[in-house]
Coordinates of C-alpha atoms and ligand atoms in Angstrom, one line a residue:
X1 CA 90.0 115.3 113.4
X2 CA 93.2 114.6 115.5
X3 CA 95.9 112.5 115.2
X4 CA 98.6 112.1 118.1
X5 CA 102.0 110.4 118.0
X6 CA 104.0 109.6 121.2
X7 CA 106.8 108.3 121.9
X8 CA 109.0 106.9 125.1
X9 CA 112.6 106.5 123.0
X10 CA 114.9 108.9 124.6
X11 CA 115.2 111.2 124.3
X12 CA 111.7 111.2 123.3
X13 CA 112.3 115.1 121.6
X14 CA 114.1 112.7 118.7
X15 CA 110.5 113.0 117.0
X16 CA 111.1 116.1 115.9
X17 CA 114.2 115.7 114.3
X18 CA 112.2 112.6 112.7
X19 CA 108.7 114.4 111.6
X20 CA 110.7 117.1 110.7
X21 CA 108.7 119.8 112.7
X22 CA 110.2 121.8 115.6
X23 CA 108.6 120.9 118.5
X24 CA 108.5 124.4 119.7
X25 CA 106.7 125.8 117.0
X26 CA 103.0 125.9 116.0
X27 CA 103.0 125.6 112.1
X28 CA 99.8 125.3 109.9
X29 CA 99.5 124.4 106.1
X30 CA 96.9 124.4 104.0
X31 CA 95.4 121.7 102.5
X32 CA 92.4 120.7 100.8
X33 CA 89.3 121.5 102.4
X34 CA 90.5 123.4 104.9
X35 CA 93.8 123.8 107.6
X36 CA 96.2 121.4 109.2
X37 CA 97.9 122.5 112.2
X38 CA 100.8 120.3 113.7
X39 CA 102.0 121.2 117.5
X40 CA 103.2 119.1 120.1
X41 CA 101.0 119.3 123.8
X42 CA 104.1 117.5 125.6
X43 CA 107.7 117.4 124.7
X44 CA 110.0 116.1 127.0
X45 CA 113.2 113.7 127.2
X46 CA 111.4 110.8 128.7
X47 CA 107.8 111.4 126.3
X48 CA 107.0 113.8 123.4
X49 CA 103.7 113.5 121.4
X50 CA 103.0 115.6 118.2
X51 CA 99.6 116.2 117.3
X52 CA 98.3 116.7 113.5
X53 CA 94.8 118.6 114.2
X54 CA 92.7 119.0 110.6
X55 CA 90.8 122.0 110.5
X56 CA 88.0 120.7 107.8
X57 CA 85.3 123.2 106.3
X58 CA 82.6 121.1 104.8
X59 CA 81.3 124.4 103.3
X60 CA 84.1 125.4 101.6
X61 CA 84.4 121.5 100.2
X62 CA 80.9 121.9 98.9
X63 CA 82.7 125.1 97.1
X64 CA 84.9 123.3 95.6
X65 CA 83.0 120.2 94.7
X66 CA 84.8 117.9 97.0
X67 CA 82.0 117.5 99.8
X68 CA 79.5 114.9 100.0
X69 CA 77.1 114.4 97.2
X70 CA 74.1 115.5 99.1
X71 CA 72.4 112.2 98.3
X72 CA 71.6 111.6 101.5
X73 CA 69.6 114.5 103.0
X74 CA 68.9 118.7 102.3
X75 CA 71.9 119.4 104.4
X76 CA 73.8 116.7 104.0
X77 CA 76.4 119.2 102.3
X78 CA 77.0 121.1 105.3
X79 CA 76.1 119.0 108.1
X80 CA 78.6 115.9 107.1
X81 CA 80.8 113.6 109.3
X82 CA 84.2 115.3 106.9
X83 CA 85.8 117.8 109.4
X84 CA 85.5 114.8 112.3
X85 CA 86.5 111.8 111.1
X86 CA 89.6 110.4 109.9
X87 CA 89.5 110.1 106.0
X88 CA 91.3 111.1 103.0
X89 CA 92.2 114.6 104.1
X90 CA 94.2 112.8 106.9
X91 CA 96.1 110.6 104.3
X92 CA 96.9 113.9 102.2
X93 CA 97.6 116.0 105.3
X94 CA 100.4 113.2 106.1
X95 CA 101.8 113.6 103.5
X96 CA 102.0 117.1 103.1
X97 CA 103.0 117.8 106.4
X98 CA 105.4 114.6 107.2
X99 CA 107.1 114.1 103.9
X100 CA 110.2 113.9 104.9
X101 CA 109.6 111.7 107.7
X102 CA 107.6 109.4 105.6
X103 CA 110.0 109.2 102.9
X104 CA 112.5 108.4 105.7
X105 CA 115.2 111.2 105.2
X106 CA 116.6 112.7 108.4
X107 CA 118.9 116.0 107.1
X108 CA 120.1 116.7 110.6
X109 CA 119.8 112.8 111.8
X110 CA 120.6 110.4 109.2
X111 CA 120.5 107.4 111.1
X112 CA 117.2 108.3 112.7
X113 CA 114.7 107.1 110.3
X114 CA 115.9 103.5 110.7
X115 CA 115.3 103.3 114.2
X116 CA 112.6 101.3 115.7
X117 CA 110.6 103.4 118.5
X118 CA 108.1 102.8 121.1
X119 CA 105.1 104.6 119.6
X120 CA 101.4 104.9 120.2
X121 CA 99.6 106.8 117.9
X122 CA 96.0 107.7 118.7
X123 CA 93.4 108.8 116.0
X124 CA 89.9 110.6 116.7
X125 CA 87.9 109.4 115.4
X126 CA 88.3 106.4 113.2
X127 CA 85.2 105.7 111.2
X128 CA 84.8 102.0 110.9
X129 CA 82.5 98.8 110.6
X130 CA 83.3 97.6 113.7
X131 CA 86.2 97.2 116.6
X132 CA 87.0 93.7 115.1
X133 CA 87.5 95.5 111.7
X134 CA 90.3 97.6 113.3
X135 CA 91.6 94.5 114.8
X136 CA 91.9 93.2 111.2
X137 CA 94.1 95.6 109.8
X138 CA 96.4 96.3 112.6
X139 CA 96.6 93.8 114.7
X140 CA 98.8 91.9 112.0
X141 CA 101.2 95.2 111.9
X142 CA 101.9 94.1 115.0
X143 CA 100.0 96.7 116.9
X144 CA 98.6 95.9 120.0
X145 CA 94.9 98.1 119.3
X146 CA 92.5 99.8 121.5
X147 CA 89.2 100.6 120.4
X148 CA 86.7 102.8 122.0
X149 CA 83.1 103.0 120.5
X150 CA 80.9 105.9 120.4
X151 CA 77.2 106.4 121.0
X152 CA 74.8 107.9 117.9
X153 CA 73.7 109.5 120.2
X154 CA 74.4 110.2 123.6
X155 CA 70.7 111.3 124.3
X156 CA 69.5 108.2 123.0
X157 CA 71.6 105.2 124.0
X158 CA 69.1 102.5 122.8
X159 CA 70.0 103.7 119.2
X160 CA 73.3 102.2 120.5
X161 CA 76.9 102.7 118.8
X162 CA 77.7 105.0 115.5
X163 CA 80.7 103.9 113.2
X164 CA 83.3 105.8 114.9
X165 CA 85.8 104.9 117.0
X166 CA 88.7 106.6 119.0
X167 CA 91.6 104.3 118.2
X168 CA 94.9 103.6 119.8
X169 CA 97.7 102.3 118.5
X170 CA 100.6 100.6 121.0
X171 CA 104.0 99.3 119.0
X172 CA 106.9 98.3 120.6
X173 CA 109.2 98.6 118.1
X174 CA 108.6 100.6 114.4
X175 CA 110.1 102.7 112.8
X176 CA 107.9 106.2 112.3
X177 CA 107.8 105.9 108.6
X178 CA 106.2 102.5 108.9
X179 CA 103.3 104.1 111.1
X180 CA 102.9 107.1 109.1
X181 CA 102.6 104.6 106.1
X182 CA 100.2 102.2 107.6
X183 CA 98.4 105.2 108.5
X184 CA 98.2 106.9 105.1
X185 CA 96.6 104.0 103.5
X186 CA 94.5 102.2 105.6
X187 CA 92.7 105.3 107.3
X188 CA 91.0 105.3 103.7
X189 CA 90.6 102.0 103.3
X190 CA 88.2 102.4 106.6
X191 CA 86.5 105.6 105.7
X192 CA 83.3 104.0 103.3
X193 CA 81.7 107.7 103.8
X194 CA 85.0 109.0 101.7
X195 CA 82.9 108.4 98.2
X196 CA 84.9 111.7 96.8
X197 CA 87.8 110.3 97.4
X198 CA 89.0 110.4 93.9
X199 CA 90.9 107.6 92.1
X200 CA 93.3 108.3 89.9
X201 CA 96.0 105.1 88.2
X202 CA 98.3 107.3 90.2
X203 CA 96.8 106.3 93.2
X204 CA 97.7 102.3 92.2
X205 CA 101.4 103.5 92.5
X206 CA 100.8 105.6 95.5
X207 CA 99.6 102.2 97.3
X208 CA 102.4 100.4 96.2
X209 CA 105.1 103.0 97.2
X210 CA 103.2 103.1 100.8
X211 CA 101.6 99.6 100.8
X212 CA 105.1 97.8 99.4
X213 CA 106.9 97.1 101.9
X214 CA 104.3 95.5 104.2
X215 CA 101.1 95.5 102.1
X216 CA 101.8 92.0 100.5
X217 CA 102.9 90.1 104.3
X218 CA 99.1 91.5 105.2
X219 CA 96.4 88.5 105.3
X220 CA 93.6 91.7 104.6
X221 CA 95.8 92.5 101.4
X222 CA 93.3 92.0 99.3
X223 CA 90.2 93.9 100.9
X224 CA 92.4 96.6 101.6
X225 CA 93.7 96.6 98.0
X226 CA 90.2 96.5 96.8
X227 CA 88.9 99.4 99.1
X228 CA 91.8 101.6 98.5
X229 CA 91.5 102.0 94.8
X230 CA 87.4 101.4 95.4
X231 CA 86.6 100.8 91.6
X232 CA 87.7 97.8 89.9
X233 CA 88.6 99.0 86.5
X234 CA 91.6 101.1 88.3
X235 CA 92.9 98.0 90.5
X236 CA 96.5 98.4 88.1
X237 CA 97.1 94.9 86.9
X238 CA 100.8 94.4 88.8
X239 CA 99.0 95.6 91.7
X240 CA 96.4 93.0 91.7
X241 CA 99.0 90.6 91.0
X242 CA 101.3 91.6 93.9
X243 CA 98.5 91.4 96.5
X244 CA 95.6 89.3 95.4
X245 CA 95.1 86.2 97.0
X246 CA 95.3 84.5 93.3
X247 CA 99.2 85.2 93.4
X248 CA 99.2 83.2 96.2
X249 CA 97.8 79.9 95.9
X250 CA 97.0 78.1 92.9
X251 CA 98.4 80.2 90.2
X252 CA 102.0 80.7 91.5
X253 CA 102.7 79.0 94.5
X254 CA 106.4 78.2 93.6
X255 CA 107.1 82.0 93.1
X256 CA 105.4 83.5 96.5
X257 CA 104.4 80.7 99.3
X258 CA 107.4 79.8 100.1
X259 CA 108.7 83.4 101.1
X260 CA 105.8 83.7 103.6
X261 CA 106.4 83.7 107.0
X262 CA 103.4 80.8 108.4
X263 CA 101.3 83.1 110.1
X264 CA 101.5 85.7 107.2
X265 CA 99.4 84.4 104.6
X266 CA 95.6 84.0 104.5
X267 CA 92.6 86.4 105.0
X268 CA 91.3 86.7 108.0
X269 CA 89.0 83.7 107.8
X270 CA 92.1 81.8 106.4
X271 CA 90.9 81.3 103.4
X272 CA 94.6 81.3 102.2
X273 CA 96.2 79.9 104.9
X274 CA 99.0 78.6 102.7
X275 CA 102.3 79.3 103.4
X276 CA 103.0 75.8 103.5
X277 CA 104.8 74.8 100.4
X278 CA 104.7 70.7 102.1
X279 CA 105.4 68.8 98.8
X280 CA 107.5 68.7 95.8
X281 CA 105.6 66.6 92.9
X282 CA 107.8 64.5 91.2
X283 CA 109.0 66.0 88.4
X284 CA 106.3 65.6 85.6
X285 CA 106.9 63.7 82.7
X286 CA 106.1 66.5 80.2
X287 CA 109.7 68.0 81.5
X288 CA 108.7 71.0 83.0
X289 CA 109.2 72.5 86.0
X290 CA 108.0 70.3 89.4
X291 CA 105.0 72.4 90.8
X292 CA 105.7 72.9 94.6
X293 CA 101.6 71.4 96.2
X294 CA 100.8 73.6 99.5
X295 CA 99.3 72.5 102.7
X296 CA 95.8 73.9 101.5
X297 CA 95.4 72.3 98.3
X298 CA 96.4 68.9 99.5
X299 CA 93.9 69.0 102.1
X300 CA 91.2 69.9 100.1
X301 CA 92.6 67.5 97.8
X302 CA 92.4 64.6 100.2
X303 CA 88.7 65.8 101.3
X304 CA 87.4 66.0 97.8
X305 CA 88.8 62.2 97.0
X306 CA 86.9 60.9 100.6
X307 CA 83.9 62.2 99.4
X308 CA 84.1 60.6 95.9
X309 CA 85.2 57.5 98.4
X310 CA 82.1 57.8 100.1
X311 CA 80.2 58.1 97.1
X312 CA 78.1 61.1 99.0
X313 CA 74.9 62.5 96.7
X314 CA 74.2 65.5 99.0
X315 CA 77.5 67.3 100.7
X316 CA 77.2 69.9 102.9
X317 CA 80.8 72.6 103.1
X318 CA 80.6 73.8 106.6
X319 CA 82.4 77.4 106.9
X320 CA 83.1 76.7 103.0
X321 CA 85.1 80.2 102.8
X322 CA 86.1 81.3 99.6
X323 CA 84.3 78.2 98.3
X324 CA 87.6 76.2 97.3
X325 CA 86.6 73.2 98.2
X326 CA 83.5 73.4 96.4
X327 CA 85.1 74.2 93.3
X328 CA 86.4 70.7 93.7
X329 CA 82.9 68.9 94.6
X330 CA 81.4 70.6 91.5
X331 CA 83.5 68.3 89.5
X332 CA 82.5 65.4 90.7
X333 CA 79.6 64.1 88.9
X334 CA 78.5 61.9 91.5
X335 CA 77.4 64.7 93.9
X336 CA 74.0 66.3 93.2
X337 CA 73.4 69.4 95.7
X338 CA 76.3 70.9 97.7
X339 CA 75.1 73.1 100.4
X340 CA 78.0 75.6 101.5
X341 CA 77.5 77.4 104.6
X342 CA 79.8 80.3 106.4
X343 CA 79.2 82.4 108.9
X344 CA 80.8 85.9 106.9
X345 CA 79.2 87.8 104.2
X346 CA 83.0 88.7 102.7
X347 CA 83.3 84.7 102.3
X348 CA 80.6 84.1 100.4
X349 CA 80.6 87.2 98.3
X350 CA 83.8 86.1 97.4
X351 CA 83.1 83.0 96.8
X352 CA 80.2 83.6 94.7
X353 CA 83.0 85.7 92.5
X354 CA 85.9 82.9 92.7
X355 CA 82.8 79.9 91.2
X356 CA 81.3 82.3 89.0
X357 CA 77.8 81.7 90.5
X358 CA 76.3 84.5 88.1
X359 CA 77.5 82.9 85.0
X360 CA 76.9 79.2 85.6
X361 CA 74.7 77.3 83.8
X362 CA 71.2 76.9 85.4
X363 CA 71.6 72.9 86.2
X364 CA 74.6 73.7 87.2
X365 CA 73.6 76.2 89.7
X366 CA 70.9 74.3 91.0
X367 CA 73.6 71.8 92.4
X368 CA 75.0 74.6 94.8
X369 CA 73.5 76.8 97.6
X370 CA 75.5 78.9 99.2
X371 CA 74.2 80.0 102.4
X372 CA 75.2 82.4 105.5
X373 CA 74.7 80.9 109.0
X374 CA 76.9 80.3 112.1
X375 CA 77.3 76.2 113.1
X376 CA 77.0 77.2 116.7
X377 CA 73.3 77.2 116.2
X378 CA 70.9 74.5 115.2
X379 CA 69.9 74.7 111.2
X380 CA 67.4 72.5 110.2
X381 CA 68.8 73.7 106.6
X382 CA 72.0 71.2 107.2
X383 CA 69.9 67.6 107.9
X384 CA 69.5 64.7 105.3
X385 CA 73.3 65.0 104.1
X386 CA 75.4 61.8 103.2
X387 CA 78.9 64.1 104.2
X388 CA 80.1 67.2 105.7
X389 CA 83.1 69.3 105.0
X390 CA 84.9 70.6 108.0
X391 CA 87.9 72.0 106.2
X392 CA 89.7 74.4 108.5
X393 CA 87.1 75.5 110.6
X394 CA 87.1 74.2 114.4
X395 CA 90.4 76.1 115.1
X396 CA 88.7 79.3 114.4
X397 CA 85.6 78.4 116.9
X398 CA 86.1 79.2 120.7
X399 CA 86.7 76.4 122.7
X400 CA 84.4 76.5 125.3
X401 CA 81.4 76.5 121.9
X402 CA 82.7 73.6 120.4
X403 CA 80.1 71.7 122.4
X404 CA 77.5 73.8 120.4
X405 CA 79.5 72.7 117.1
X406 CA 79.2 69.1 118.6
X407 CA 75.4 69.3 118.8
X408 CA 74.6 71.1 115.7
X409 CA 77.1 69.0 113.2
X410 CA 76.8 65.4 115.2
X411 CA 73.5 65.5 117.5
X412 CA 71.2 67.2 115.1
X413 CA 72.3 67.8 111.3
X414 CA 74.0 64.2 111.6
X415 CA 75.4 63.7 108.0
X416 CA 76.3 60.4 107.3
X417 CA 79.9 61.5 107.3
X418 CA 81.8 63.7 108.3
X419 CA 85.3 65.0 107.4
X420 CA 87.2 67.4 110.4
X421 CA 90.6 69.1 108.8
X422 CA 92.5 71.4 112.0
X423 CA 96.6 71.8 112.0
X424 CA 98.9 69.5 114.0
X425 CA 100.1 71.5 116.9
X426 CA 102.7 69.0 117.4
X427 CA 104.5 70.2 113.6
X428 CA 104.5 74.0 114.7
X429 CA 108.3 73.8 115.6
X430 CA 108.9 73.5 111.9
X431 CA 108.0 76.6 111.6
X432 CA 110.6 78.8 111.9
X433 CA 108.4 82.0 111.4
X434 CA 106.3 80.7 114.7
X435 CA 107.6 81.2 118.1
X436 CA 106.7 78.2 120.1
X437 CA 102.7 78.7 121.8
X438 CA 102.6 81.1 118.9
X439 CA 99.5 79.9 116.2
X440 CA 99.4 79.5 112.4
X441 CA 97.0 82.1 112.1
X442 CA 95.6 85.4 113.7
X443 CA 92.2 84.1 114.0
X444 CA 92.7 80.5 115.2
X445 CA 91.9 80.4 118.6
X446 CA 93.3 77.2 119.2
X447 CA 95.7 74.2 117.9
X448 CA 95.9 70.8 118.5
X449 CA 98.5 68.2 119.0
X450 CA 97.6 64.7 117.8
X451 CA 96.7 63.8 121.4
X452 CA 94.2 66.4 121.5
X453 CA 93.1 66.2 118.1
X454 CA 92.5 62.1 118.7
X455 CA 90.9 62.7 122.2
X456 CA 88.1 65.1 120.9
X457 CA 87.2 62.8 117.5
X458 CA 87.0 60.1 119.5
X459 CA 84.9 61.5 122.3
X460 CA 82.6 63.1 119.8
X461 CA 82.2 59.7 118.0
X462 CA 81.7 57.8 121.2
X463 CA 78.7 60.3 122.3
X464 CA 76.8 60.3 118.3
X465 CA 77.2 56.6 117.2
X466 CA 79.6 57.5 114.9
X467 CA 83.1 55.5 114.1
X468 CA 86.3 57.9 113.7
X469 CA 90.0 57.1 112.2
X470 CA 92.6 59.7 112.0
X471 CA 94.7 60.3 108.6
X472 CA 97.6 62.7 109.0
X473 CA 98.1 65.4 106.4
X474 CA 101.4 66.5 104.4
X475 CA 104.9 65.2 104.9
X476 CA 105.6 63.3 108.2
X477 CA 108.4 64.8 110.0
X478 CA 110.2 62.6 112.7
X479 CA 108.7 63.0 116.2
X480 CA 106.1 66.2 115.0
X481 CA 104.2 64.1 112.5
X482 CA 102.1 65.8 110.1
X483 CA 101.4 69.3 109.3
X484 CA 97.6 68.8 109.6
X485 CA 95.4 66.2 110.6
X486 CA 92.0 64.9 108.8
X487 CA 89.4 62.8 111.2
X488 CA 87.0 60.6 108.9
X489 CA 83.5 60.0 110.9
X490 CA 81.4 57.6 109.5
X491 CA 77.8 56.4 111.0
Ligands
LIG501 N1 86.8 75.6 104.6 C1 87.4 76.8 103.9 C2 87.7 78.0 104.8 C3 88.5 77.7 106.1 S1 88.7 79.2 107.0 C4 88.7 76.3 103.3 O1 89.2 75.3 103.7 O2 89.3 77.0 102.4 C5 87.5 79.1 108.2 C6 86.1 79.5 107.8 O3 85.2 79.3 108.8 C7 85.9 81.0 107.5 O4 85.4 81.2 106.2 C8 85.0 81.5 108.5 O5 84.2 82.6 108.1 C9 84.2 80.3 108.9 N2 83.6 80.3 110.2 C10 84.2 80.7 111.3 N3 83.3 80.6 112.3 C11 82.2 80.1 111.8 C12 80.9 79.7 112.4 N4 80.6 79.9 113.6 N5 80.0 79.2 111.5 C13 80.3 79.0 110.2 N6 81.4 79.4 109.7 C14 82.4 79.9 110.4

């Protein structure tokens, strides 16, 4: 297993005062499971890289009773992916061998640990579930990520692509305690095969000290909360509360949205995209404090009450995420099945957890399906629906297959209604966390203006015998409008 850092600062030989390990010098340490040897293959003014090379015996960790199980196969003790792979060895090599650096003391250079560096830091291999995965956790660092897969087998390409990756890292600007940290606690986070890794509550403060400065900003903080301390019963309480999602909306919203820069906030499939805090409620009568509504809930909200409008029976939620609207059609009486589709597994496992699904009532959990599919393809599943949900969801579809979208929602599932939620392009400026072109979210490939928005509805109504008016969402500011815009199609 090798990790490299380089850097370009100049003079680049700076990185030694910083890791705290002479660039001239080979030095090893021991560390569990086997050897960790840190040299650097090119030191120069304009470039140096350091390299930490672990020196893993899977033998010697079956000595010690820190290898693999050997549930797998005969020799799955000593032929195992440990002394290749990037895992918890790595993170505990890190620290062992950069403490200084990642605690951000400089003896010689004091004011060298706050300065931001060109840095690249490269990692053979990575094991992971796929490139995108990688994507997910660093791109929102702010690393600009290169992935590059490798075969099974090379013999054998038809078996096609194994789990590891060579991965490199590009940031502009960072300080090299910040990648060292990143470093120390995602590379577990990624390594499923690390099921030794043992979890201590110390580990719960060890993600905080590494995880706290940047851990909470990160719209993954939850998945990588959950696979860093791996079992439940040790997720420490504050912990959860720091990072979980729940801290986020619903719950708290006065305490945390607000601080969150707009693109921020929300998983991946923006389940959470909520940094919005749009609307102060007028101060209830019951004299307590006004509770701050974001963006999120009030379109939800507003969906929910045009479906109780419509007086729909069956409702389908198309790329229902974390399932928050349906916690909101499952109140209303009116509706008798709710069919709730998304395209990821994480989605609907979670939102399986967030609705309780296990513990409902049986009549109850008749009235839901939740289902996995992908609305670029025809699902006979979705026809003979009075509405459809669209909450959220067309921004995150490519462009150039929202004509599939068209024809699965409007040519062929054709629900009597249907309700499309996407942001108002045109209210971006307001953010002040968004540079202009910049989106609201990671994932979104695309935002509207009202122009656009009102151009697609109405083309798409035009083609389905469908009518369309547009509702804007949230506070109107002058000139912007809106934050988000709701089109109503009705047949
Ligand atoms: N409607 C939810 C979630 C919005 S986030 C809410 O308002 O809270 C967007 C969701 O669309 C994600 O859950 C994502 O997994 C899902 N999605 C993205 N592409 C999809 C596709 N092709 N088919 C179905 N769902 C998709």
């Amino acid at each position: 297993m090798l990790l490299t850092i380089t850097t370009t600062h100049q003079p680049a030989t700076d990185l030694g005062y910083l890791l705290h390990k002479n660039p001239a010098r080979l030095q090893s340490l021991e560390i569990t499971g086997g050897q960790a040897h840190i040299f650097y293959p090119e030191a120069t003014p304009e470039r140096c890289t350091a390299a930490l090379l672990l020196d893993i015996d899977p033998v010697a960790l079956v000595r010690s009773h820190r290898g693999p199980a050997g549930e797998g196969f005969a020799l799955e003790q000593y032929v195992n992916d440990r002394p290749y792979v990037a895992s918890s060895f790595l993170s505990a090599a890190l620290v062992k061998a950069f403490n200084t650096a990642m605690n951000g003391t400089c003896k010689d250079r004091p004011e060298l640990p706050e300065v931001l560096l060109p840095l690249e830091a490269t990692v053979a291999v990575m094991p992971a579930a796929s490139a995108e995965q990688l994507r997910r956790l660093f791109v929102p660092l702010g690393y600009e990520v290169e992935t590059e897969a490798h075969l099974l087998d090379p013999t054998q390409p038809a078996w096609g692509n194994s789990r590891y990756f060579t991965l490199r890292l590009r940031h502009p600007a960072l300080r090299v305690r910040d990648l060292l940290s990143h470093l120390y606690v995602l590379i577990p986070v990624l390594d499923r095969g690390d099921k030794h890794y043992w979890i201590s509550r110390e580990e719960a403060d060890k993600l905080l000290r590494r995880g706290g400065e940047w851990l909470p900003r990160h719209p993954e903080r939850e998945f990588i909360t959950r696979r860093y301390l791996r079992f439940a019963e040790f997720v420490n309480p504050t912990l959860e509360r720091l990072l979980a999602d729940d801290s986020l909306d619903e719950e708290t919203p006065e305490t945390t949205l607000a601080d969150f820069p707009a693109d921020a906030v929300g998983t991946l499939a923006g389940a959470s995209e909520s940094p919005e805090v749009v609307a102060e409620a007028s101060a209830p009568a019951n004299g307590e404090v006004p509770v701050k509504q974001n963006l999120h809930d009030l379109r939800l909200d507003r969906v929910a009450e045009e479906i109780r409008r419509l007086g729909a029976k069956r409702v389908l939620d198309l790329g229902c995420g974390e399932g928050k609207l349906v916690r909101r059609l499952l109140k209303n009486g009116t509706i008798e099945h709710i069919l709730a589709l998304d395209v990821s597994w994480r989605e609907l496992e979670r939102a399986q957890q967030r609705l309780h699904v296990a513990e409902m009532p049986p009549r109850q959990r008749e009235r839901l399906t939740l289902t996995q599919g992908s609305l670029l393809y025809h699902d006979a599943r979705l026809a003979g629906y009075d509405a459809a949900a669209v909450v959220e969801v067309i921004e995150h579809l490519d462009e150039s297959r929202l004509a599939a979208f068209e024809q699965v929602v409007f040519a062929r599932a054709r629900p009597g209604a249907v309700l499309v939620t996407t942001p108002n392009a045109d209210y971006n400026q307001r953010y002040e966390a968004l540079a202009a072109g910049e989106f609201r979210h990671h994932d979104h490939r695309f935002e509207w203006t009202r122009a656009q928005f009102a151009a697609w509805a109405a083309g798409v109504a035009a083609r389905h015998g469908y009518r369309v008016r547009i509702e804007s969402l949230g506070p109107e500011a002058p000139e912007v409008g809106a934050p988000s815009q709701l089109a109503v199609f009705e047949q």
